[in-house]
mmCIF file of C-alpha atoms in Angstrom:
data_model
loop_
_atom_site.group_PDB
_atom_site.id
_atom_site.type_symbol
_atom_site.label_atom_id
_atom_site.label_comp_id
_atom_site.label_asym_id
_atom_site.label_seq_id
_atom_site.Cartn_x
_atom_site.Cartn_y
_atom_site.Cartn_z
ATOM 1 C CA MET K 142 1.875 -12.674 41.065
ATOM 2 C CA THR K 143 2.030 -9.651 43.420
ATOM 3 C CA LYS K 144 1.661 -6.343 41.666
ATOM 4 C CA SER K 145 4.638 -4.043 42.306
ATOM 5 C CA ARG K 146 3.905 -0.873 44.236
ATOM 6 C CA GLN K 147 3.794 2.454 42.440
ATOM 7 C CA ARG K 148 6.877 4.615 42.840
ATOM 8 C CA ILE K 149 7.002 8.240 43.961
ATOM 9 C CA ILE K 150 10.000 10.550 44.182
ATOM 10 C CA LEU K 151 9.552 13.109 46.943
ATOM 11 C CA VAL K 152 11.717 16.213 46.518
ATOM 12 C CA ASP K 153 12.125 18.727 49.373
ATOM 13 C CA ASP K 154 15.209 20.528 50.692
ATOM 14 C CA ASN K 155 13.737 20.532 54.214
ATOM 15 C CA MET K 156 14.855 17.265 55.839
ATOM 16 C CA THR K 157 12.002 17.321 58.363
ATOM 17 C CA ASN K 158 9.435 17.606 55.566
ATOM 18 C CA LEU K 159 11.263 14.910 53.645
ATOM 19 C CA ASP K 160 11.182 12.460 56.593
ATOM 20 C CA LEU K 161 7.533 13.226 57.370
ATOM 21 C CA GLY K 162 6.523 12.868 53.756
ATOM 22 C CA ARG K 163 8.335 9.560 53.393
ATOM 23 C CA SER K 164 6.683 8.209 56.552
ATOM 24 C CA MET K 165 3.284 9.305 55.299
ATOM 25 C CA LEU K 166 3.670 7.729 51.868
ATOM 26 C CA LYS K 167 5.693 4.562 52.483
ATOM 27 C CA THR K 168 2.625 2.578 53.593
ATOM 28 C CA PHE K 169 1.103 2.935 50.139
ATOM 29 C CA TYR K 170 3.989 3.577 47.739
ATOM 30 C CA GLU K 171 7.644 2.911 47.065
ATOM 31 C CA VAL K 172 9.141 6.267 48.072
ATOM 32 C CA TYR K 173 12.460 7.749 46.930
ATOM 33 C CA PRO K 174 13.364 10.876 48.952
ATOM 34 C CA ALA K 175 15.486 13.577 47.262
ATOM 35 C CA PRO K 176 16.781 16.625 49.193
ATOM 36 C CA SER K 177 17.426 18.693 46.047
ATOM 37 C CA GLY K 178 16.664 19.070 42.353
ATOM 38 C CA GLU K 179 20.133 17.739 41.554
ATOM 39 C CA LYS K 180 19.456 14.584 43.577
ATOM 40 C CA LEU K 181 16.116 14.163 41.771
ATOM 41 C CA PHE K 182 17.936 13.776 38.456
ATOM 42 C CA GLU K 183 20.443 11.352 39.951
ATOM 43 C CA ILE K 184 17.529 9.139 41.017
ATOM 44 C CA LEU K 185 15.795 9.525 37.646
ATOM 45 C CA GLU K 186 18.821 7.991 35.948
ATOM 46 C CA ASN K 187 18.005 4.728 37.727
ATOM 47 C CA VAL K 188 14.310 4.933 38.604
ATOM 48 C CA ILE K 189 11.388 6.082 36.454
ATOM 49 C CA PRO K 190 8.658 6.922 38.971
ATOM 50 C CA ASP K 191 4.915 6.965 38.524
ATOM 51 C CA LEU K 192 4.755 10.465 40.026
ATOM 52 C CA VAL K 193 7.008 13.202 41.434
ATOM 53 C CA LEU K 194 6.095 15.365 44.449
ATOM 54 C CA LEU K 195 8.232 18.461 43.963
ATOM 55 C CA ASP K 196 8.852 21.323 46.364
ATOM 56 C CA VAL K 197 8.905 24.692 44.583
ATOM 57 C CA GLU K 198 11.183 26.747 46.819
ATOM 58 C CA MET K 199 14.601 25.088 46.902
ATOM 59 C CA PRO K 200 18.099 26.592 46.662
ATOM 60 C CA GLU K 201 20.289 26.162 43.562
ATOM 61 C CA MET K 202 17.537 24.456 41.511
ATOM 62 C CA SER K 203 13.954 25.497 42.176
ATOM 63 C CA GLY K 204 11.011 23.219 41.550
ATOM 64 C CA TYR K 205 10.103 25.259 38.489
ATOM 65 C CA ALA K 206 13.619 24.838 37.081
ATOM 66 C CA ALA K 207 13.557 21.113 37.831
ATOM 67 C CA LEU K 208 10.234 20.681 36.019
ATOM 68 C CA LYS K 209 11.526 22.598 32.985
ATOM 69 C CA LYS K 210 14.516 20.272 32.861
ATOM 70 C CA MET K 211 12.272 17.208 33.112
ATOM 71 C CA LYS K 212 10.019 18.441 30.293
ATOM 72 C CA ALA K 213 13.079 18.975 28.076
ATOM 73 C CA ASP K 214 14.113 15.328 28.421
ATOM 74 C CA ASP K 215 12.098 12.752 26.422
ATOM 75 C CA ARG K 216 12.735 10.164 29.121
ATOM 76 C CA PHE K 217 11.064 12.200 31.860
ATOM 77 C CA LYS K 218 8.692 14.634 30.166
ATOM 78 C CA ASN K 219 5.573 12.487 30.645
ATOM 79 C CA ILE K 220 6.076 11.800 34.362
ATOM 80 C CA PRO K 221 3.265 13.569 36.279
ATOM 81 C CA VAL K 222 4.499 16.196 38.735
ATOM 82 C CA ILE K 223 2.615 17.690 41.695
ATOM 83 C CA PHE K 224 4.061 20.868 43.147
ATOM 84 C CA LEU K 225 4.168 21.212 46.942
ATOM 85 C CA THR K 226 4.682 24.786 48.142
ATOM 86 C CA ALA K 227 4.037 27.289 50.906
ATOM 87 C CA LYS K 228 3.010 29.793 48.225
ATOM 88 C CA ASP K 229 -0.735 30.142 47.919
ATOM 89 C CA ASP K 230 -1.086 32.976 45.429
ATOM 90 C CA GLU K 231 -2.893 32.455 42.162
ATOM 91 C CA GLN K 232 0.009 33.610 39.977
ATOM 92 C CA SER K 233 2.395 31.025 41.441
ATOM 93 C CA GLU K 234 -0.164 28.272 40.908
ATOM 94 C CA LEU K 235 -0.749 29.338 37.304
ATOM 95 C CA GLU K 236 2.997 29.397 36.658
ATOM 96 C CA GLY K 237 3.366 25.850 37.920
ATOM 97 C CA LEU K 238 0.452 24.537 35.869
ATOM 98 C CA ASP K 239 1.681 26.379 32.773
ATOM 99 C CA LEU K 240 5.012 24.573 33.104
ATOM 100 C CA GLY K 241 3.171 21.251 32.939
ATOM 101 C CA ALA K 242 2.515 20.274 36.550
ATOM 102 C CA VAL K 243 -0.629 18.177 36.990
ATOM 103 C CA ASP K 244 -1.482 19.742 40.358
ATOM 104 C CA TYR K 245 -0.380 22.443 42.774
ATOM 105 C CA ILE K 246 -0.859 21.822 46.497
ATOM 106 C CA SER K 247 -0.241 24.499 49.093
ATOM 107 C CA LYS K 248 1.371 23.806 52.475
ATOM 108 C CA PRO K 249 0.267 23.046 55.070
ATOM 109 C CA PHE K 250 -1.923 20.381 53.551
ATOM 110 C CA SER K 251 -4.332 17.754 54.826
ATOM 111 C CA VAL K 252 -2.655 14.338 54.722
ATOM 112 C CA PRO K 253 -5.838 12.457 53.705
ATOM 113 C CA LEU K 254 -6.521 15.069 51.014
ATOM 114 C CA LEU K 255 -2.967 14.862 49.677
ATOM 115 C CA LEU K 256 -3.138 11.059 49.559
ATOM 116 C CA LYS K 257 -6.456 11.232 47.739
ATOM 117 C CA ARG K 258 -5.125 13.670 45.140
ATOM 118 C CA ILE K 259 -2.013 11.547 44.630
ATOM 119 C CA ALA K 260 -4.204 8.465 44.157
ATOM 120 C CA ASN K 261 -6.442 10.303 41.685
ATOM 121 C CA HIS K 262 -3.520 11.482 39.562
ATOM 122 C CA LEU K 263 -1.934 8.040 39.579
ATOM 123 C CA LEU K 264 -5.275 6.560 38.504
ATOM 124 C CA ILE K 265 -5.590 9.100 35.670
ATOM 125 C CA GLU K 266 -2.047 8.314 34.546
ATOM 126 C CA GLN K 267 -2.716 4.583 34.690
ATOM 127 C CA GLN K 268 -5.886 5.000 32.643
ATOM 128 C CA ARG K 269 -3.994 7.141 30.130
ATOM 129 C CA ASN K 270 -1.299 4.461 29.794
ATOM 130 C CA ASP K 271 -3.924 1.720 29.519
ATOM 131 C CA LEU K 272 -5.668 3.683 26.773
ATOM 132 C CA LYS K 273 -2.370 4.211 24.968
ATOM 133 C CA ASP K 274 -1.574 0.489 25.193
ATOM 134 C CA TYR K 275 -5.053 -0.353 23.951
ATOM 135 C CA ALA K 276 -4.692 2.036 21.014
ATOM 136 C CA GLU K 277 -1.287 0.602 20.109
ATOM 137 C CA ASN K 278 -2.574 -2.962 20.383
ATOM 138 C CA LEU K 279 -5.666 -2.041 18.383
ATOM 139 C CA GLU K 280 -3.498 -0.459 15.701
ATOM 140 C CA GLU K 281 -1.394 -3.612 15.576
ATOM 141 C CA ARG K 282 -4.504 -5.818 15.336
ATOM 142 C CA VAL K 283 -5.914 -3.617 12.573
ATOM 143 C CA LYS K 284 -2.596 -3.837 10.725
ATOM 144 C CA GLU K 285 -2.580 -7.622 11.091
ATOM 145 C CA LYS K 286 -6.147 -7.833 9.805
ATOM 146 C CA THR K 287 -5.340 -5.464 6.931
ATOM 147 C CA ASP K 288 -2.329 -7.597 6.027
ATOM 148 C CA GLU K 289 -4.545 -10.680 6.057
ATOM 149 C CA VAL K 290 -7.034 -8.999 3.714
ATOM 150 C CA LEU K 291 -4.237 -7.811 1.419
ATOM 151 C CA ASN K 292 -2.743 -11.308 1.351
ATOM 152 C CA LEU K 293 -6.152 -12.756 0.516
ATOM 153 C CA GLN K 294 -6.718 -10.166 -2.218
ATOM 154 C CA ASN K 295 -3.291 -10.809 -3.693
ATOM 155 C CA ALA K 296 -3.873 -14.567 -3.564
ATOM 156 C CA VAL K 297 -7.212 -14.179 -5.395
ATOM 157 C CA LEU K 298 -5.732 -11.853 -7.995
ATOM 158 C CA SER K 299 -2.718 -14.097 -8.555
ATOM 159 C CA THR K 300 -4.922 -17.179 -8.874
ATOM 160 C CA VAL K 301 -7.199 -15.516 -11.428
ATOM 161 C CA ALA K 302 -4.150 -14.228 -13.317
ATOM 162 C CA ASP K 303 -2.680 -17.743 -13.329
ATOM 163 C CA LEU K 304 -5.926 -19.102 -14.758
ATOM 164 C CA VAL K 305 -5.787 -16.547 -17.569
ATOM 165 C CA GLU K 306 -2.173 -17.389 -18.314
ATOM 166 C CA PHE K 307 -2.880 -21.118 -18.172
ATOM 167 C CA ARG K 308 -5.514 -20.738 -20.883
ATOM 168 C CA ASP K 309 -3.355 -18.469 -23.030
ATOM 169 C CA GLU K 310 -0.641 -21.091 -23.442
ATOM 170 C CA LEU K 311 1.451 -18.985 -25.828
ATOM 171 C CA THR K 312 2.127 -16.103 -23.455
ATOM 172 C CA GLY K 313 3.664 -17.803 -20.424
ATOM 173 C CA GLY K 314 5.047 -15.344 -17.879
ATOM 174 C CA HIS K 315 3.410 -12.357 -19.614
ATOM 175 C CA ILE K 316 1.355 -11.260 -16.595
ATOM 176 C CA HIS K 317 4.280 -11.421 -14.204
ATOM 177 C CA ARG K 318 6.629 -9.645 -16.603
ATOM 178 C CA THR K 319 4.205 -6.802 -17.368
ATOM 179 C CA ARG K 320 3.750 -6.275 -13.645
ATOM 180 C CA LEU K 321 7.509 -5.833 -13.255
ATOM 181 C CA TYR K 322 7.741 -3.557 -16.316
ATOM 182 C CA MET K 323 5.014 -1.379 -14.801
ATOM 183 C CA LYS K 324 6.864 -1.228 -11.485
ATOM 184 C CA ALA K 325 10.064 -0.121 -13.224
ATOM 185 C CA LEU K 326 8.208 2.541 -15.234
ATOM 186 C CA ILE K 327 6.431 3.940 -12.191
ATOM 187 C CA GLU K 328 9.645 4.117 -10.190
ATOM 188 C CA GLU K 329 11.295 6.019 -13.045
ATOM 189 C CA ILE K 330 8.551 8.588 -13.507
ATOM 190 C CA LYS K 331 8.490 9.070 -9.741
ATOM 191 C CA ARG K 332 12.215 9.786 -9.823
ATOM 192 C CA GLU K 333 11.623 12.287 -12.602
ATOM 193 C CA GLY K 334 8.686 13.867 -10.769
ATOM 194 C CA VAL K 335 6.290 13.543 -13.693
ATOM 195 C CA TYR K 336 2.608 12.668 -13.277
ATOM 196 C CA ALA K 337 3.040 13.209 -9.520
ATOM 197 C CA LYS K 338 -0.486 14.611 -9.141
ATOM 198 C CA GLU K 339 -2.053 11.674 -10.987
ATOM 199 C CA MET K 340 -0.239 9.207 -8.737
ATOM 200 C CA GLU K 341 -0.434 11.040 -5.400
ATOM 201 C CA ASP K 342 -3.220 8.804 -4.079
ATOM 202 C CA TRP K 343 -1.950 5.557 -5.569
ATOM 203 C CA ASP K 344 -1.092 2.631 -3.363
ATOM 204 C CA LEU K 345 1.660 0.983 -5.392
ATOM 205 C CA GLU K 346 0.992 -2.423 -3.859
ATOM 206 C CA PHE K 347 -2.674 -2.205 -4.851
ATOM 207 C CA PHE K 348 -1.740 -0.953 -8.290
ATOM 208 C CA LEU K 349 0.750 -3.701 -9.103
ATOM 209 C CA SER K 350 -1.574 -6.405 -7.783
ATOM 210 C CA SER K 351 -4.435 -5.020 -9.863
ATOM 211 C CA ALA K 352 -2.276 -4.956 -12.995
ATOM 212 C CA GLN K 353 -2.417 -8.747 -13.009
ATOM 213 C CA LEU K 354 -6.066 -8.555 -14.114
ATOM 214 C CA HIS K 355 -5.456 -6.555 -17.291
ATOM 215 C CA ASP K 356 -6.288 -9.568 -19.511
ATOM 216 C CA VAL K 357 -8.832 -11.260 -17.232
ATOM 217 C CA GLY K 358 -11.433 -11.091 -20.009
ATOM 218 C CA LYS K 359 -9.460 -13.671 -22.003
ATOM 219 C CA ILE K 360 -11.030 -16.314 -19.773
ATOM 220 C CA ALA K 361 -14.199 -15.925 -21.883
ATOM 221 C CA ILE K 362 -12.425 -16.163 -25.260
ATOM 222 C CA SER K 363 -12.727 -19.470 -27.109
ATOM 223 C CA ASP K 364 -9.583 -21.601 -27.286
ATOM 224 C CA LEU K 365 -10.050 -21.719 -31.034
ATOM 225 C CA VAL K 366 -9.374 -17.981 -31.112
ATOM 226 C CA LEU K 367 -7.138 -17.570 -28.111
ATOM 227 C CA ASN K 368 -4.689 -20.267 -29.126
ATOM 228 C CA LYS K 369 -5.137 -20.276 -32.896
ATOM 229 C CA PRO K 370 -1.855 -21.351 -34.538
ATOM 230 C CA GLY K 371 -1.769 -18.450 -36.955
ATOM 231 C CA LYS K 372 -2.887 -14.894 -37.555
ATOM 232 C CA LEU K 373 -6.461 -14.049 -36.602
ATOM 233 C CA ASP K 374 -8.897 -13.128 -39.366
ATOM 234 C CA GLU K 375 -11.124 -10.067 -39.097
ATOM 235 C CA GLU K 376 -13.964 -11.842 -37.316
ATOM 236 C CA GLU K 377 -11.619 -13.606 -34.897
ATOM 237 C CA LEU K 378 -9.857 -10.327 -34.170
ATOM 238 C CA LYS K 379 -13.218 -8.783 -33.335
ATOM 239 C CA ILE K 380 -13.871 -11.650 -30.902
ATOM 240 C CA MET K 381 -10.430 -11.261 -29.350
ATOM 241 C CA LYS K 382 -11.026 -7.546 -28.740
ATOM 242 C CA THR K 383 -14.075 -8.382 -26.643
ATOM 243 C CA HIS K 384 -11.742 -9.547 -23.882
ATOM 244 C CA VAL K 385 -11.538 -5.872 -22.833
ATOM 245 C CA SER K 386 -15.275 -5.386 -22.269
ATOM 246 C CA VAL K 387 -15.618 -8.859 -20.739
ATOM 247 C CA GLY K 388 -12.800 -8.102 -18.300
ATOM 248 C CA VAL K 389 -14.258 -4.721 -17.358
ATOM 249 C CA ASP K 390 -17.700 -6.252 -16.790
ATOM 250 C CA ALA K 391 -16.230 -8.981 -14.583
ATOM 251 C CA ILE K 392 -14.297 -6.513 -12.452
ATOM 252 C CA GLU K 393 -17.307 -4.206 -12.218
ATOM 253 C CA ARG K 394 -19.508 -7.053 -10.976
ATOM 254 C CA ILE K 395 -17.004 -7.847 -8.241
ATOM 255 C CA MET K 396 -16.870 -4.173 -7.241
ATOM 256 C CA LYS K 397 -20.659 -4.029 -6.923
ATOM 257 C CA LEU K 398 -20.673 -7.072 -4.670
ATOM 258 C CA THR K 399 -18.020 -5.829 -2.233
ATOM 259 C CA TYR K 400 -17.853 -2.932 0.194
ATOM 260 C CA GLU K 401 -14.083 -2.596 0.025
ATOM 261 C CA HIS K 402 -12.923 -2.641 -3.574
ATOM 262 C CA ALA K 403 -10.256 0.065 -3.697
ATOM 263 C CA PHE K 404 -7.798 -2.591 -4.823
ATOM 264 C CA LEU K 405 -9.932 -3.119 -7.960
ATOM 265 C CA ASN K 406 -10.168 0.540 -9.038
ATOM 266 C CA HIS K 407 -6.838 0.339 -10.850
ATOM 267 C CA ALA K 408 -7.723 -3.054 -12.345
ATOM 268 C CA PHE K 409 -10.927 -1.604 -13.786
ATOM 269 C CA LEU K 410 -9.024 1.192 -15.563
ATOM 270 C CA ILE K 411 -6.117 -0.977 -16.683
ATOM 271 C CA ALA K 412 -8.313 -3.711 -18.122
ATOM 272 C CA GLY K 413 -10.547 -1.187 -19.894
ATOM 273 C CA THR K 414 -7.955 1.142 -21.411
ATOM 274 C CA HIS K 415 -4.670 -0.674 -22.009
ATOM 275 C CA HIS K 416 -5.508 -1.082 -25.726
ATOM 276 C CA GLU K 417 -6.230 2.604 -26.233
ATOM 277 C CA LYS K 418 -3.637 4.578 -28.203
ATOM 278 C CA TRP K 419 -2.288 8.090 -27.668
ATOM 279 C CA ASP K 420 -3.521 9.257 -31.100
ATOM 280 C CA GLY K 421 -7.047 7.910 -30.533
ATOM 281 C CA SER K 422 -6.798 4.932 -32.885
ATOM 282 C CA GLY K 423 -7.042 2.285 -30.164
ATOM 283 C CA TYR K 424 -10.014 0.371 -28.737
ATOM 284 C CA PRO K 425 -12.602 -0.027 -27.290
ATOM 285 C CA ALA K 426 -13.467 3.686 -26.838
ATOM 286 C CA GLY K 427 -10.972 5.447 -29.102
ATOM 287 C CA LEU K 428 -9.719 7.581 -26.230
ATOM 288 C CA LYS K 429 -6.965 10.049 -27.017
ATOM 289 C CA GLY K 430 -3.977 11.533 -25.176
ATOM 290 C CA LYS K 431 -4.476 12.199 -21.485
ATOM 291 C CA ASN K 432 -8.117 11.192 -21.753
ATOM 292 C CA ILE K 433 -6.660 7.705 -21.467
ATOM 293 C CA PRO K 434 -6.135 7.036 -17.719
ATOM 294 C CA LEU K 435 -2.469 6.876 -16.735
ATOM 295 C CA GLU K 436 -3.020 3.268 -15.645
ATOM 296 C CA GLY K 437 -3.951 2.311 -19.196
ATOM 297 C CA ARG K 438 -1.078 4.284 -20.754
ATOM 298 C CA LEU K 439 1.433 2.531 -18.527
ATOM 299 C CA MET K 440 0.065 -0.917 -19.294
ATOM 300 C CA ALA K 441 -0.102 -0.162 -23.023
ATOM 301 C CA LEU K 442 3.660 0.279 -23.150
ATOM 302 C CA ALA K 443 4.456 -2.668 -20.895
ATOM 303 C CA ASP K 444 1.988 -4.932 -22.717
ATOM 304 C CA VAL K 445 3.245 -4.129 -26.215
ATOM 305 C CA TYR K 446 6.909 -4.471 -25.256
ATOM 306 C CA ASP K 447 6.265 -7.941 -23.868
ATOM 307 C CA ALA K 448 4.180 -8.947 -26.897
ATOM 308 C CA LEU K 449 7.040 -7.885 -29.164
ATOM 309 C CA ILE K 450 9.788 -9.845 -27.417
ATOM 310 C CA THR K 451 7.771 -13.102 -27.210
ATOM 311 C CA VAL K 452 6.838 -15.619 -29.895
ATOM 312 C CA ARG K 453 3.247 -15.437 -31.125
ATOM 313 C CA PRO K 454 1.503 -17.703 -33.678
ATOM 314 C CA TYR K 455 1.599 -14.919 -36.247
ATOM 315 C CA LYS K 456 5.155 -13.658 -35.637
ATOM 316 C CA LYS K 457 8.630 -14.420 -34.382
ATOM 317 C CA ALA K 458 10.037 -12.868 -31.235
ATOM 318 C CA PHE K 459 11.639 -9.484 -31.807
ATOM 319 C CA SER K 460 14.965 -8.708 -30.160
ATOM 320 C CA HIS K 461 15.099 -6.267 -27.263
ATOM 321 C CA GLU K 462 16.660 -3.656 -29.561
ATOM 322 C CA GLU K 463 13.943 -4.113 -32.199
ATOM 323 C CA ALA K 464 11.208 -3.890 -29.582
ATOM 324 C CA CYS K 465 12.718 -0.706 -28.136
ATOM 325 C CA LYS K 466 12.810 0.901 -31.580
ATOM 326 C CA ILE K 467 9.152 0.071 -32.189
ATOM 327 C CA ILE K 468 8.207 1.519 -28.792
ATOM 328 C CA GLU K 469 10.226 4.675 -29.442
ATOM 329 C CA ASP K 470 8.801 5.064 -32.955
ATOM 330 C CA GLY K 471 5.322 4.803 -31.429
ATOM 331 C CA SER K 472 5.874 7.840 -29.196
ATOM 332 C CA GLY K 473 3.031 10.295 -29.764
ATOM 333 C CA THR K 474 1.000 7.833 -31.841
ATOM 334 C CA HIS K 475 0.600 4.613 -29.890
ATOM 335 C CA PHE K 476 2.238 5.658 -26.619
ATOM 336 C CA ASP K 477 2.385 8.581 -24.228
ATOM 337 C CA PRO K 478 5.605 10.475 -25.145
ATOM 338 C CA VAL K 479 6.408 11.126 -21.494
ATOM 339 C CA LEU K 480 6.297 7.414 -20.718
ATOM 340 C CA VAL K 481 8.405 6.604 -23.778
ATOM 341 C CA ASP K 482 11.039 9.074 -22.577
ATOM 342 C CA ALA K 483 11.047 7.322 -19.193
ATOM 343 C CA PHE K 484 11.233 3.940 -20.943
ATOM 344 C CA LYS K 485 14.339 5.023 -22.853
ATOM 345 C CA LYS K 486 16.161 5.575 -19.568
ATOM 346 C CA ILE K 487 15.364 2.137 -18.148
ATOM 347 C CA LYS K 488 15.570 -0.055 -21.256
ATOM 348 C CA PRO K 489 18.231 -2.252 -19.604
ATOM 349 C CA GLU K 490 15.811 -2.998 -16.763
ATOM 350 C CA PHE K 491 13.173 -4.149 -19.238
ATOM 351 C CA GLU K 492 15.706 -6.384 -20.945
ATOM 352 C CA LYS K 493 16.754 -7.858 -17.608
ATOM 353 C CA ILE K 494 13.138 -8.584 -16.647
ATOM 354 C CA ALA K 495 12.433 -10.122 -20.047
ATOM 355 C CA GLY K 496 15.393 -12.453 -19.710
ATOM 356 C CA SER K 497 14.672 -13.541 -16.147
ATOM 357 C CA ILE K 498 11.151 -14.950 -16.561
#
């Protein structure tokens, strides 16, 4: 396939110069002669050139005025312009370059030198465009690769979460529901503008994917305890609570083995602190108030709500209204009061999620 020739618009109000210039350039380029600045813009409506050779001293619209107009139009502002002029003073040259011209050539000029400078500027422009295309393509390839990694991470997290849920046969849908409760809570506190500083660096996609691992430690809990058809005794309860430390250890091991583990930072905090309570009576560390990471405080509310509205071996399922009352009564003791206030405003969303899965 033959490569199309580069296009140049030659602007000069002197018809002799225009004819000579066209004859000089037509061997190498596709040339569009324009006898005025006004004609230049008529041509630009139909042809986007690779370069403009622009006479400075023209009636009605000078070369300087024409360049200013080009720079003010997004369609034309990046077209390289070389000024051609009989002026040879330094101030005139500086004015042209300050306006954005790429070169300033005084008349009379050497034809071979002019051709060489045109070729050099066209080469620079081509290299700039090639670099821009490369950067855009590279950005697209990086995005594609990032999406592949994210999809792989999400697939791994979802598979592990499914394994946990498969073993804990009495809590079907719990992981998916808590993820949606968390999303609703976060969207509400964002609307309210609370905890903005704590969440300013959060990637919500990472966060919600990581939330699926909050009970990953249950994989290590015996079926005799995990699926006991009745209330756990004191020793069994102690065993059940170890799912927090087991989950944290598992996530920490993965983090140590990988270079890129930002997507697990939230999982580490959620798994380790979602059983802590606002008043310090939770486990495993007895953290209190805002010493509990926001990730854990969010999951605590979502986790308890879902536990309340589902059947467990030791209890019936509470109604949505009963669960909401328990959550609200736990404000300042079990739960972060700010999050409970946000929960109150989106209770219908929680009920909708609970009924859909």
